[in-house]
XYZ file of C-alpha atoms in Angstrom:
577
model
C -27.851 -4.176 -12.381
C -25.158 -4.100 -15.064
C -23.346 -1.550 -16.059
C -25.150 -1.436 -19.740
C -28.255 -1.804 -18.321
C -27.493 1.457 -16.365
C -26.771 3.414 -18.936
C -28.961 2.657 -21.261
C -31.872 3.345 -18.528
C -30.820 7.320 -18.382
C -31.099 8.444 -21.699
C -34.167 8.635 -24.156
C -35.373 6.133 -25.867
C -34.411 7.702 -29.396
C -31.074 8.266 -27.961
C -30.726 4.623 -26.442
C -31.577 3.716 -30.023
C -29.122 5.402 -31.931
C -26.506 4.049 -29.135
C -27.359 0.244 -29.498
C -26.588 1.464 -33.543
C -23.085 2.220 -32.777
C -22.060 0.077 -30.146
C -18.615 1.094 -30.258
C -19.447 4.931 -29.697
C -21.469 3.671 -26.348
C -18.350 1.371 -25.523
C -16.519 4.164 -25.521
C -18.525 6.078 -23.293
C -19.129 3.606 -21.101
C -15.169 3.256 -20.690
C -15.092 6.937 -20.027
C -17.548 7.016 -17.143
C -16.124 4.047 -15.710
C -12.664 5.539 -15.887
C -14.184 8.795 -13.909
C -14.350 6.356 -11.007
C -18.807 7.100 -10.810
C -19.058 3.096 -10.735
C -16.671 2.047 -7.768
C -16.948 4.848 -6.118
C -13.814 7.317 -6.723
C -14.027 11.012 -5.697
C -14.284 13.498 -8.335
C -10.921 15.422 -9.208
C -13.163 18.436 -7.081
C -13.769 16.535 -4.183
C -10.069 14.885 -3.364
C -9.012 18.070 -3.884
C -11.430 19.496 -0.545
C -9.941 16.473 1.041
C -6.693 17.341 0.331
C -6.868 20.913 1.449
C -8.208 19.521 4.810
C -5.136 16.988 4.286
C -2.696 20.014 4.103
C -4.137 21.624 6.891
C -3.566 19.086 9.274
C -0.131 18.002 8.086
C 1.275 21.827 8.564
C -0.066 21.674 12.374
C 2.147 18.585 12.838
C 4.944 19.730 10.880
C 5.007 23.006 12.769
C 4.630 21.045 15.972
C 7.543 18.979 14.625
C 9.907 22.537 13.923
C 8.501 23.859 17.210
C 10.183 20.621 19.018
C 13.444 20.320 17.201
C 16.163 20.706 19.944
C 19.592 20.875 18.103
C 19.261 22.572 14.551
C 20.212 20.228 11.641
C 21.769 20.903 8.406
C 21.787 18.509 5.228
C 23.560 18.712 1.722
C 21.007 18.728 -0.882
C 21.754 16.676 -4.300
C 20.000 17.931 -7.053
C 19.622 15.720 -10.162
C 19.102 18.440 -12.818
C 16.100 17.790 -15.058
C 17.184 19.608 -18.226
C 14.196 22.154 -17.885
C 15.835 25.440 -17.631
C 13.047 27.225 -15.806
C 12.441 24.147 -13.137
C 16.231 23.466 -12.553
C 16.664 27.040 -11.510
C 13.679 27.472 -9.496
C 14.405 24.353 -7.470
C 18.014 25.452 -7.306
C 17.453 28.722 -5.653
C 14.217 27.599 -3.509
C 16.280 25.116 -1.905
C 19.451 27.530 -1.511
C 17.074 29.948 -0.132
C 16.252 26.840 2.595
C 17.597 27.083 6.200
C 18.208 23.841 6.097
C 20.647 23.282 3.916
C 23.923 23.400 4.176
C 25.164 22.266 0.704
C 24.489 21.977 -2.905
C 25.790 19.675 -5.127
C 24.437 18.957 -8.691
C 23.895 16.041 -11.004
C 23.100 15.476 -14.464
C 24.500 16.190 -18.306
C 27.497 17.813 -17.834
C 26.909 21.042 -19.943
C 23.498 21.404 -17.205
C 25.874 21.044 -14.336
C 28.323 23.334 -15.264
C 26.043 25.893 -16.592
C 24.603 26.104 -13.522
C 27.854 25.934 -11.374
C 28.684 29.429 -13.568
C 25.346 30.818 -12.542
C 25.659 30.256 -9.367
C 29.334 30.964 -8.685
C 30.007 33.669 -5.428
C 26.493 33.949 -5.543
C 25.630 32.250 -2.555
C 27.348 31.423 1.135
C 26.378 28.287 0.551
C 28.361 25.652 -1.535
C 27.352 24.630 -5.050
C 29.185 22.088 -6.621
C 29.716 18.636 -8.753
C 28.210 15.536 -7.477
C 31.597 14.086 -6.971
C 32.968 16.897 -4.850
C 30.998 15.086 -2.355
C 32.885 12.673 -2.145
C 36.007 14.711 -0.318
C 33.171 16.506 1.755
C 31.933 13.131 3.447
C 31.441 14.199 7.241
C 28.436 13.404 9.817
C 26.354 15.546 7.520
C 22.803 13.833 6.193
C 22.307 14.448 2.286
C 18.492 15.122 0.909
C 18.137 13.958 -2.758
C 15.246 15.594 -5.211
C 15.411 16.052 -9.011
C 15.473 18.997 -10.427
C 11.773 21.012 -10.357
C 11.053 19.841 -7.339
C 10.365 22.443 -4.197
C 11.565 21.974 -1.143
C 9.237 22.015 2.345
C 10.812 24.940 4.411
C 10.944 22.408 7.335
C 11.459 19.085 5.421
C 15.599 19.078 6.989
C 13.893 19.050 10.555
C 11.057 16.576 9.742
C 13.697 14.219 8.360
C 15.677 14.603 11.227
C 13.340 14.767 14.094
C 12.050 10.884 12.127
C 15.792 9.521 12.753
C 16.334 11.038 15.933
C 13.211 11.334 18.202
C 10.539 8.607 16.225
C 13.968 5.987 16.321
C 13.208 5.432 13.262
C 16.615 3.192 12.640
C 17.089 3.767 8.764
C 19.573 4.634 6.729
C 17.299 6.171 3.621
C 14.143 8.036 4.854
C 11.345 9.478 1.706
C 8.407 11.181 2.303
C 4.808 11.273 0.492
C 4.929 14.431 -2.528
C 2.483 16.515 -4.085
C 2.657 18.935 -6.985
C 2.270 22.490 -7.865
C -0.742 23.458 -10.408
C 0.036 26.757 -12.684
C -1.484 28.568 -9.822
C 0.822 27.674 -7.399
C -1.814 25.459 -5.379
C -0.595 22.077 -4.487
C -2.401 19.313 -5.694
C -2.378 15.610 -6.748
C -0.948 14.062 -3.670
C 0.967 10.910 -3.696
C 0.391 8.949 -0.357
C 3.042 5.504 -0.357
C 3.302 2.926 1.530
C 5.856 1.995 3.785
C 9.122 1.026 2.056
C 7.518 -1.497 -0.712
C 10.709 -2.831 -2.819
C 8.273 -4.882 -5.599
C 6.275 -1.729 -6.218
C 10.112 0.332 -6.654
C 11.018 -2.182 -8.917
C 7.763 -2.336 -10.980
C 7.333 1.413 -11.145
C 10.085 3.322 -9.314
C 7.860 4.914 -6.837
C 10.714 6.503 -4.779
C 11.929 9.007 -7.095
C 12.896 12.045 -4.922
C 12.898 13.366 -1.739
C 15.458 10.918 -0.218
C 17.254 11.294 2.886
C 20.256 9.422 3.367
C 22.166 9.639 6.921
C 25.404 7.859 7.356
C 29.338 7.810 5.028
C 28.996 4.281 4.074
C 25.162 4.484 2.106
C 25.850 8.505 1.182
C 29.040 7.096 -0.723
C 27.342 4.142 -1.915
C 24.860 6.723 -3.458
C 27.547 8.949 -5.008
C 29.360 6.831 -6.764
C 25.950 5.279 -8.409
C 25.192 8.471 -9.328
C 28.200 9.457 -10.856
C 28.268 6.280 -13.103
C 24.345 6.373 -13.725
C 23.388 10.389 -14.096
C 20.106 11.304 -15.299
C 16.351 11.927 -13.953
C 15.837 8.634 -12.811
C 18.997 8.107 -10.940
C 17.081 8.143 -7.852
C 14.708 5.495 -8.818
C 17.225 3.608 -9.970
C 19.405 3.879 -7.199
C 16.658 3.120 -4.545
C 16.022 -0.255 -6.518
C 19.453 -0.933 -7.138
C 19.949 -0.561 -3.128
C 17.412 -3.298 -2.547
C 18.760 -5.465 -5.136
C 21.708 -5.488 -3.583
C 20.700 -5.725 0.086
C 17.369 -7.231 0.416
C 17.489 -6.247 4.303
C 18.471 -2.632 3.630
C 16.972 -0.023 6.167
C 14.215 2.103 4.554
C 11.673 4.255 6.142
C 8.425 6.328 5.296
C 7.423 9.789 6.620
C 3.718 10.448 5.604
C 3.978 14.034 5.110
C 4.131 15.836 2.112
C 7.352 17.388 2.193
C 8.451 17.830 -1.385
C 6.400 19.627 -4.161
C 7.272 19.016 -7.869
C 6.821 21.729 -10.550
C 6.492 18.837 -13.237
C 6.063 15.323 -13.284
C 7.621 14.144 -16.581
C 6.399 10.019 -16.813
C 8.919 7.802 -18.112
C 9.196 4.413 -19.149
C 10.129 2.482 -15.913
C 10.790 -0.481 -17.871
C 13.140 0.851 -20.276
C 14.917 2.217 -17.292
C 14.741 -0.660 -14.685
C 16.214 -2.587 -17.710
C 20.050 0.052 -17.525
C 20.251 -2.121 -14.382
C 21.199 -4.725 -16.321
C 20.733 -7.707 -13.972
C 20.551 -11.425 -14.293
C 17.692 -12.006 -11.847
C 14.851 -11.354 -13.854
C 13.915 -10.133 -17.303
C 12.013 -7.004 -17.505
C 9.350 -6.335 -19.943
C 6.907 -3.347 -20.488
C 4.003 -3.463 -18.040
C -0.260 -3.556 -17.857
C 0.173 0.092 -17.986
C 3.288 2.479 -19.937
C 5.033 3.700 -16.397
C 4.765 -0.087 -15.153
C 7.754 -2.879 -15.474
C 6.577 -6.312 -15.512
C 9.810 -8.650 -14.307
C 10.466 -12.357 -14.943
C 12.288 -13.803 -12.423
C 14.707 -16.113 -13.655
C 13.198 -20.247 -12.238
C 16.553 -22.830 -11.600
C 14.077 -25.012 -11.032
C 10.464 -26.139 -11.751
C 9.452 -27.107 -8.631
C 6.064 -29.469 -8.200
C 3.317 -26.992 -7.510
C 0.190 -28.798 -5.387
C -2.770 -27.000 -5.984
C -5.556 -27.937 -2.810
C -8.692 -27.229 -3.913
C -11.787 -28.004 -1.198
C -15.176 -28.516 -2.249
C -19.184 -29.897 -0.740
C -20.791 -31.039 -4.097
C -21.026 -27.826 -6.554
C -19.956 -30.332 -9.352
C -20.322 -27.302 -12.249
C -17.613 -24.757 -10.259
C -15.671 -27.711 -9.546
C -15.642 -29.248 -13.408
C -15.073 -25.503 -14.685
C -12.584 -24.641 -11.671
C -9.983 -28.004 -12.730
C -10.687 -28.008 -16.578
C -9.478 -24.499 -16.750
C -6.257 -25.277 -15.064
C -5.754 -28.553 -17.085
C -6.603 -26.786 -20.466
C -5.305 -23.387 -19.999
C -1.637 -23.435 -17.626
C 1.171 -24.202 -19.339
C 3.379 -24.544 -16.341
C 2.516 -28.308 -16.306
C 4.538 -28.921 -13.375
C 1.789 -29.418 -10.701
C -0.903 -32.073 -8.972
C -4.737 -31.175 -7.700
C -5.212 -32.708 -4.242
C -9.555 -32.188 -4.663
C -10.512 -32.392 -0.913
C -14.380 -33.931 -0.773
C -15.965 -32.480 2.269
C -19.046 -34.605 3.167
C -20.722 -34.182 -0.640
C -23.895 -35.957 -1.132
C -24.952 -34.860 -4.704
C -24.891 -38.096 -6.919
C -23.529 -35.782 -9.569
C -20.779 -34.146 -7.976
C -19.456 -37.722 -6.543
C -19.797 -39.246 -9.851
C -17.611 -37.002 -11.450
C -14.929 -36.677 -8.448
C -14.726 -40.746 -9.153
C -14.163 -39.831 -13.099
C -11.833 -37.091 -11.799
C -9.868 -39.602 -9.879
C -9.743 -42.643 -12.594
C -9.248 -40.696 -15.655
C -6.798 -37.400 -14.754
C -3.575 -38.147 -13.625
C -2.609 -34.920 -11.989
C -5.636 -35.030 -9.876
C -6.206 -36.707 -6.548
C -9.415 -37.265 -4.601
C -9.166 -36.891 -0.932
C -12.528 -36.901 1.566
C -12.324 -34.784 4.563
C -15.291 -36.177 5.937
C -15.800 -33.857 8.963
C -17.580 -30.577 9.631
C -16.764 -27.681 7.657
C -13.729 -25.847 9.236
C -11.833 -24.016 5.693
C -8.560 -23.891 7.870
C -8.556 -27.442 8.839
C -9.455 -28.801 5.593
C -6.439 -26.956 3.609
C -3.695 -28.671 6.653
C -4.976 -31.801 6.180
C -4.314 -31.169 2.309
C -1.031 -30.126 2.761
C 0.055 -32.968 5.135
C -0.483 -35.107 1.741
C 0.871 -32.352 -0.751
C 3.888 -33.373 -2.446
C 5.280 -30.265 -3.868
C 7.519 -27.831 -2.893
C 5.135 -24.987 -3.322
C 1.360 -25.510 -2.231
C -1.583 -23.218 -3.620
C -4.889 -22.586 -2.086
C -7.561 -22.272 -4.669
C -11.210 -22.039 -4.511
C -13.650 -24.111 -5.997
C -14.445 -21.286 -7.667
C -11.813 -20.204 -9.603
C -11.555 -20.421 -13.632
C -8.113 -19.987 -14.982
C -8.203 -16.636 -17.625
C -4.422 -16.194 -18.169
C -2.454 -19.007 -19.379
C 0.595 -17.734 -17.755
C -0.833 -17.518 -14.267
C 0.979 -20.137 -12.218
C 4.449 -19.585 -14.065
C 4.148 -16.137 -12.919
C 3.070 -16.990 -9.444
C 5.695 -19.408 -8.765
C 8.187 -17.257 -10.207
C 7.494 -14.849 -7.519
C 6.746 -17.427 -4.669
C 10.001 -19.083 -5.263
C 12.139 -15.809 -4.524
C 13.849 -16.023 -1.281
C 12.362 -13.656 0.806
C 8.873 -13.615 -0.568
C 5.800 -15.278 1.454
C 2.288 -15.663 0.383
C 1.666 -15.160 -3.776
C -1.885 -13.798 -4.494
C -3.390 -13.100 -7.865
C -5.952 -10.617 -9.561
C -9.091 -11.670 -9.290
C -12.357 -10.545 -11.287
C -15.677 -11.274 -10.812
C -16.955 -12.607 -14.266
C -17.937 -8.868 -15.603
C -14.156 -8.169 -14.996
C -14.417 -6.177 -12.511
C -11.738 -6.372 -9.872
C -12.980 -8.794 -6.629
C -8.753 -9.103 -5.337
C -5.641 -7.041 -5.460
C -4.092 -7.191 -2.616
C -5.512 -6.880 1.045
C -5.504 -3.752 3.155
C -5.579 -3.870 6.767
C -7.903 -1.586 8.951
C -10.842 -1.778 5.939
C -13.978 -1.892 7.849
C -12.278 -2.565 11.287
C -10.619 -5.363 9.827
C -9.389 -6.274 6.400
C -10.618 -5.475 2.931
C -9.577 -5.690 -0.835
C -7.725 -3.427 -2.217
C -9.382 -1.880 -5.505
C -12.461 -3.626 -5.201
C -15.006 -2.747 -8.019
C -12.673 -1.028 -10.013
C -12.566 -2.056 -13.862
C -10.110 -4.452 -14.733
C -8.020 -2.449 -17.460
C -7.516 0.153 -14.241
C -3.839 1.262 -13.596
C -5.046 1.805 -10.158
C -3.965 4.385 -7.497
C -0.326 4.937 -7.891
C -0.011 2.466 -10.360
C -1.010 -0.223 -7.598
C -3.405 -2.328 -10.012
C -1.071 -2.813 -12.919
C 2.125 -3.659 -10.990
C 3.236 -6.247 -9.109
C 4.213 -5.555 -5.593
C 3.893 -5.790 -1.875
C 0.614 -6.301 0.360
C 0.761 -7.327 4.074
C -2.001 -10.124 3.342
C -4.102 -11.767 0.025
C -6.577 -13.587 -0.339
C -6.704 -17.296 -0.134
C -8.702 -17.682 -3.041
C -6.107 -18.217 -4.857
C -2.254 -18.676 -3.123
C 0.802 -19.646 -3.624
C 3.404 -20.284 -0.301
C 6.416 -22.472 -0.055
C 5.630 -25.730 1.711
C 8.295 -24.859 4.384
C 7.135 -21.701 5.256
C 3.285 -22.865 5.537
C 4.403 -25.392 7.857
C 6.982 -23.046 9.611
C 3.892 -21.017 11.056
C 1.821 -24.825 11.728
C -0.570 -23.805 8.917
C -4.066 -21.905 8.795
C -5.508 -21.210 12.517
C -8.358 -24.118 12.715
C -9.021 -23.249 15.917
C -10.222 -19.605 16.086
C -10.469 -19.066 12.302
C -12.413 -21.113 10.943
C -14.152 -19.647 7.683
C -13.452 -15.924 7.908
C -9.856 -14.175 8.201
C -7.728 -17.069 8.293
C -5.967 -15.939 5.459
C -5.004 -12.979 6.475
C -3.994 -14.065 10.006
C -2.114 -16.621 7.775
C -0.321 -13.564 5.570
C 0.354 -11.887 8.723
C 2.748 -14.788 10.397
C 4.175 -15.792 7.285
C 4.749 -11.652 7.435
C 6.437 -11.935 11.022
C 8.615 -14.942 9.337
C 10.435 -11.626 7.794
C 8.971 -12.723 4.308
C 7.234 -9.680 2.220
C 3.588 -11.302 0.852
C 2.971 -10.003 -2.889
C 0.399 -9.540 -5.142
C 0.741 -10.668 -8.512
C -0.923 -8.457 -11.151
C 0.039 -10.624 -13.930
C -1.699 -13.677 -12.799
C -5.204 -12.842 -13.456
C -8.405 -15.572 -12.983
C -12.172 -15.328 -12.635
C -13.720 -15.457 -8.936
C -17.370 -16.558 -8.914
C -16.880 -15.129 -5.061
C -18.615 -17.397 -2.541
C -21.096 -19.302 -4.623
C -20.688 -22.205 -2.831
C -20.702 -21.570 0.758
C -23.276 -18.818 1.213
C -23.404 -15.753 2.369
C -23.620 -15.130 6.107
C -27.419 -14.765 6.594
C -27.863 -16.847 9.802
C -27.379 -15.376 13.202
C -24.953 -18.722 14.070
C -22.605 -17.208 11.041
C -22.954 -14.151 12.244
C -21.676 -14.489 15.516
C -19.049 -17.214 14.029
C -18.054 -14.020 11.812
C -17.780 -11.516 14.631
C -16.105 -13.932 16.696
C -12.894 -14.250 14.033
C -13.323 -10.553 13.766
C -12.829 -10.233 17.436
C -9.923 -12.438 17.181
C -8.285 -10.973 14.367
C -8.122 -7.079 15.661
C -7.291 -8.533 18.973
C -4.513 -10.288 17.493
C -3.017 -7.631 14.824
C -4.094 -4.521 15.846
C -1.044 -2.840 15.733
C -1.021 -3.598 11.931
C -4.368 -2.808 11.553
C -4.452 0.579 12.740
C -1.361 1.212 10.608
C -0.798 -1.219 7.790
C 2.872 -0.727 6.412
C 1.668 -1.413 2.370
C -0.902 1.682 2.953
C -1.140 4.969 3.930
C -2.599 6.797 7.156
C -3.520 9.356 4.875
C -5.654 7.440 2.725
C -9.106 6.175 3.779
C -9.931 3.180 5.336
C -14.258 3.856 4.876
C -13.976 2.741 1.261
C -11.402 -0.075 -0.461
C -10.683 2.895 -3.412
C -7.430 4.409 -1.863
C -9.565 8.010 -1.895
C -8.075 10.514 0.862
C -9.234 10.651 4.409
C -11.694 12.883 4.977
């Protein structure tokens, strides 16, 4: 049933009348039930709220188990990026004085904030308060916790971060933690689950924005002196991109507790920010949505792209499938290897033959064996000529002229894997965005359902960033590292999961797998090969089930690019309940 269809079926028929009068008055309220989340199934502000009460509940019982546990007591320096509001600065200033755990204050920001404050706050306390840069003669084994100014401390955050380094071995030098904020009530709210350090989503958004913990001399000074040159609200942000930019192996953990509470939550213009950094790998533009950065990264090259593209007859999703990509890329740099598996429609065969005389970039090959997806796509690449190889469906149709630019850009990078794209189902609705682990018992889409002009939870829609698997569909990998891991498994994954077995040794390689929100195409989702309505598929399927949680179930039960506090019933990124 579409979604017009819907609508128009609840109301009178006077009413539905009127509407169809002034279609862009029921546009718009179409838009603004969709956006409530009633059509892909979101929770009501109400409900993740109950969840998130139940949430709380449960996170103080570990934190308290956490305190309760804590053998040596640990003090940190606090850093305090002032935030120009008067009435947040000081709050957060004296809540986190008024912390046991902290040894230290030292402030950052406009310099007629800092010392304002530093006047305030002189004798008033046995604990320091001073300049960002007194730090720097202060250096000793002493962790420093980072927030901006507003934000409220956890009363046990200082042993939660330390019990993470020191009894979890968590080897890092920068921990964060998950936030929430404060309504006018005082009732914490609006959680913000992350993922596991996810450097593509910090540098498309800046997710990591307080509530940093930073343990050892070398990254604590590192940190100062960025501050001191780069002072403002976003410092943090900045910084934690700026560390990744400049170490792409730099140690960064997650704790997924709420341990910081902000006061307000001023949005800012990542882009415009991102862009202070000033470097000369990639360009950085304003993003799908205002808090988003889109980058460019810079190409040396133009490396030959071969797209492998398997098909049994379905002539029409073939002939729209390749004349979207010949009429609509404009990165031209790139061949179509068609693989022929045992078609027998005169049609279909007479226009692979036209295909093959009359279209240079294409090429005609026939697998002429039983259907296995995963042996048909190596025996592709064995012939593929470029440097980078993409697996597309026959049915795919090309929306965004800029889609395989932007793809390679990203697959090209040095220590990026597999390259997915968005993918809609023709009403432009999301069908890809990424793959989470643990969905269903297995793996699911990220986002499915959701409308297409959706920022997404956390942002997650609109920006580009890290996913520990997506889809085949449509994929770009570097020939090397697809033959570094021998390929898709033909011999235990044979239709279903093979692509996400695939992500998740390209994953092991030490390459981060990304989804590309700029590259966006159409998905007319498994029109040609069926759905699994026989009970021989269905045992195939639960077979590669079998195999796959067999295989990765430690990443299943806990997949880095999500959150265990997020639900894995529904692919909407709603709360556990």
């Amino acid at each position: 049933m579409s979604t017009i269809k819907f609508f128009v079926g609840v109301f009178p028929a006077e009413t539905r009348k009127k509407m169809r009068q002034n279609l862009w008055l029921f546009n718009l309220y179409s838009r603004s039930l969709q956006k409530s989340g009633l059509f892909y199934g979101f929770p009501t502000p109400q409900k993740l709220q109950k969840l998130y009460i139940k949430t709380i509940v449960r996170q103080s019982i570990e934190i308290e188990k956490i305190s309760a546990a804590r053998i040596s007591y640990v003090k940190a320096n606090c850093c305090i990026a002032l935030s120009g509001q008067s009435v947040d600065d000081l709050r957060s200033i004296k809540m986190t004085l008024a912390n046991t755990g902290i040894r230290a204050i030292y402030l950052t920001g406009e310099k007629s904030l800092v010392e304002h404050y530093l006047a305030q706050f002189a004798g008033a306390s046995d604990k320091f308060v001073g300049k960002i840069e007194h730090l720097l003669d202060e250096l000793d084994s002493s962790p420093l916790l980072v927030l901006r100014g507003g934000d409220i401390l956890h009363s046990s955050a200082v042993s939660v971060f330390a019990h993470y380094l020191q009894v979890e071995n968590k080897i890092a030098k920068i921990l964060y933690c998950d936030i929430d904020s404060y309504d006018s009530s005082g009732k914490r709210h609006i959680a913000e689950f992350f993922p596991a350090w996810n450097p593509d989503l910090q540098l498309t958004t800046g997710y990591v924005r307080t509530g940093v913990f930073l343990q050892g001399a070398d990254i604590i000074n590192q940190f100062v002196h960025f501050v001191i040159i780069n002072q403002g609200l976003s410092s943090i942000a900045l910084w934690m991109s700026y560390s990744y930019l400049q170490d792409r192996k730099v140690s960064v953990n997650h704790i997924p507790l709420c341990l910081l509470h902000q006061t307000s939550n001023k949005p800012m213009q990542w882009h415009k920010e991102l862009a202070k950094l000033n470097r000369t790998e990639f360009v950085v533009a304003k993003g799908e949505a205002s808090s988003v950065a889109k980058l460019e990264w810079h190409k040396e090259s133009h490396p030959l792209v071969t797209l492998v593209i398997p098909t049994k007859n379905a002539k029409d999703l073939v002939q729209t499938c390749i004349t979207s990509i010949l009429a609509k890329t404009s990165y031209q740099n790139f061949e179509i290897l068609l693989i022929d598996n045992n078609s027998d429609d005169q049609d279909a065969l007479a226009y692979f033959e036209t295909l093959q005389r009359s279209e240079p970039k294409v090429s005609v090959l026939s697998y002429p064996y039983e259907f296995n997806y995963s042996a048909i796509n190596n025996f592709a690449v064995r012939h593929a000529k470029g440097e980078i190889v993409g697996l597309i469906n026959n049915d795919i149709e090309v929306i965004s002229a800029n889609w395989l630019a932007d793809m390679v850009g990203q697959a090209i990078r040095s220590d990026i894997g597999c390259v997915g794209a968005k993918l809609l189902y023709p009403d432009t609705r999301i069908q890809h965005a990424g793959v989470v682990m643990g969905y269903g018992g297995g793996a699911g889409h990220a986002h499915k359902y959701f409308p297409r002009y959706h920022p997404g939870y956390l942002n997650r829609l609109a920006a580009t960033h890290n996913y520990s698997a997506v889809t085949a569909a449509c994929l770009l990998i570097k020939k090397v590292d697809f033959d570094a891991v021998g390929g898709l498994n033909e011999k235990d994954l044979t239709v279903a999961f093979n692509d996400v077995d695939f992500c998740l040794r390209i994953l092991a390689l030490g390459r981060r797998n990304l989804y590309c929100a700029e590259a966006e195409l159409f998905h007319h989702e498994s029109v040609s090969r069926g759905a699994d309505d026989t009970s021989i598929k269905r045992e195939r399927f639960e077979n590669e089930l079998t195999y796959l949680q067999s295989t990765w179930a430690d990443i299943i039960n806990d997949d880095p690019a999500y959150n265990p506090n997020l639900t894995l019933r529904f692919e909407n990124f709603s709360i556990k309940d």
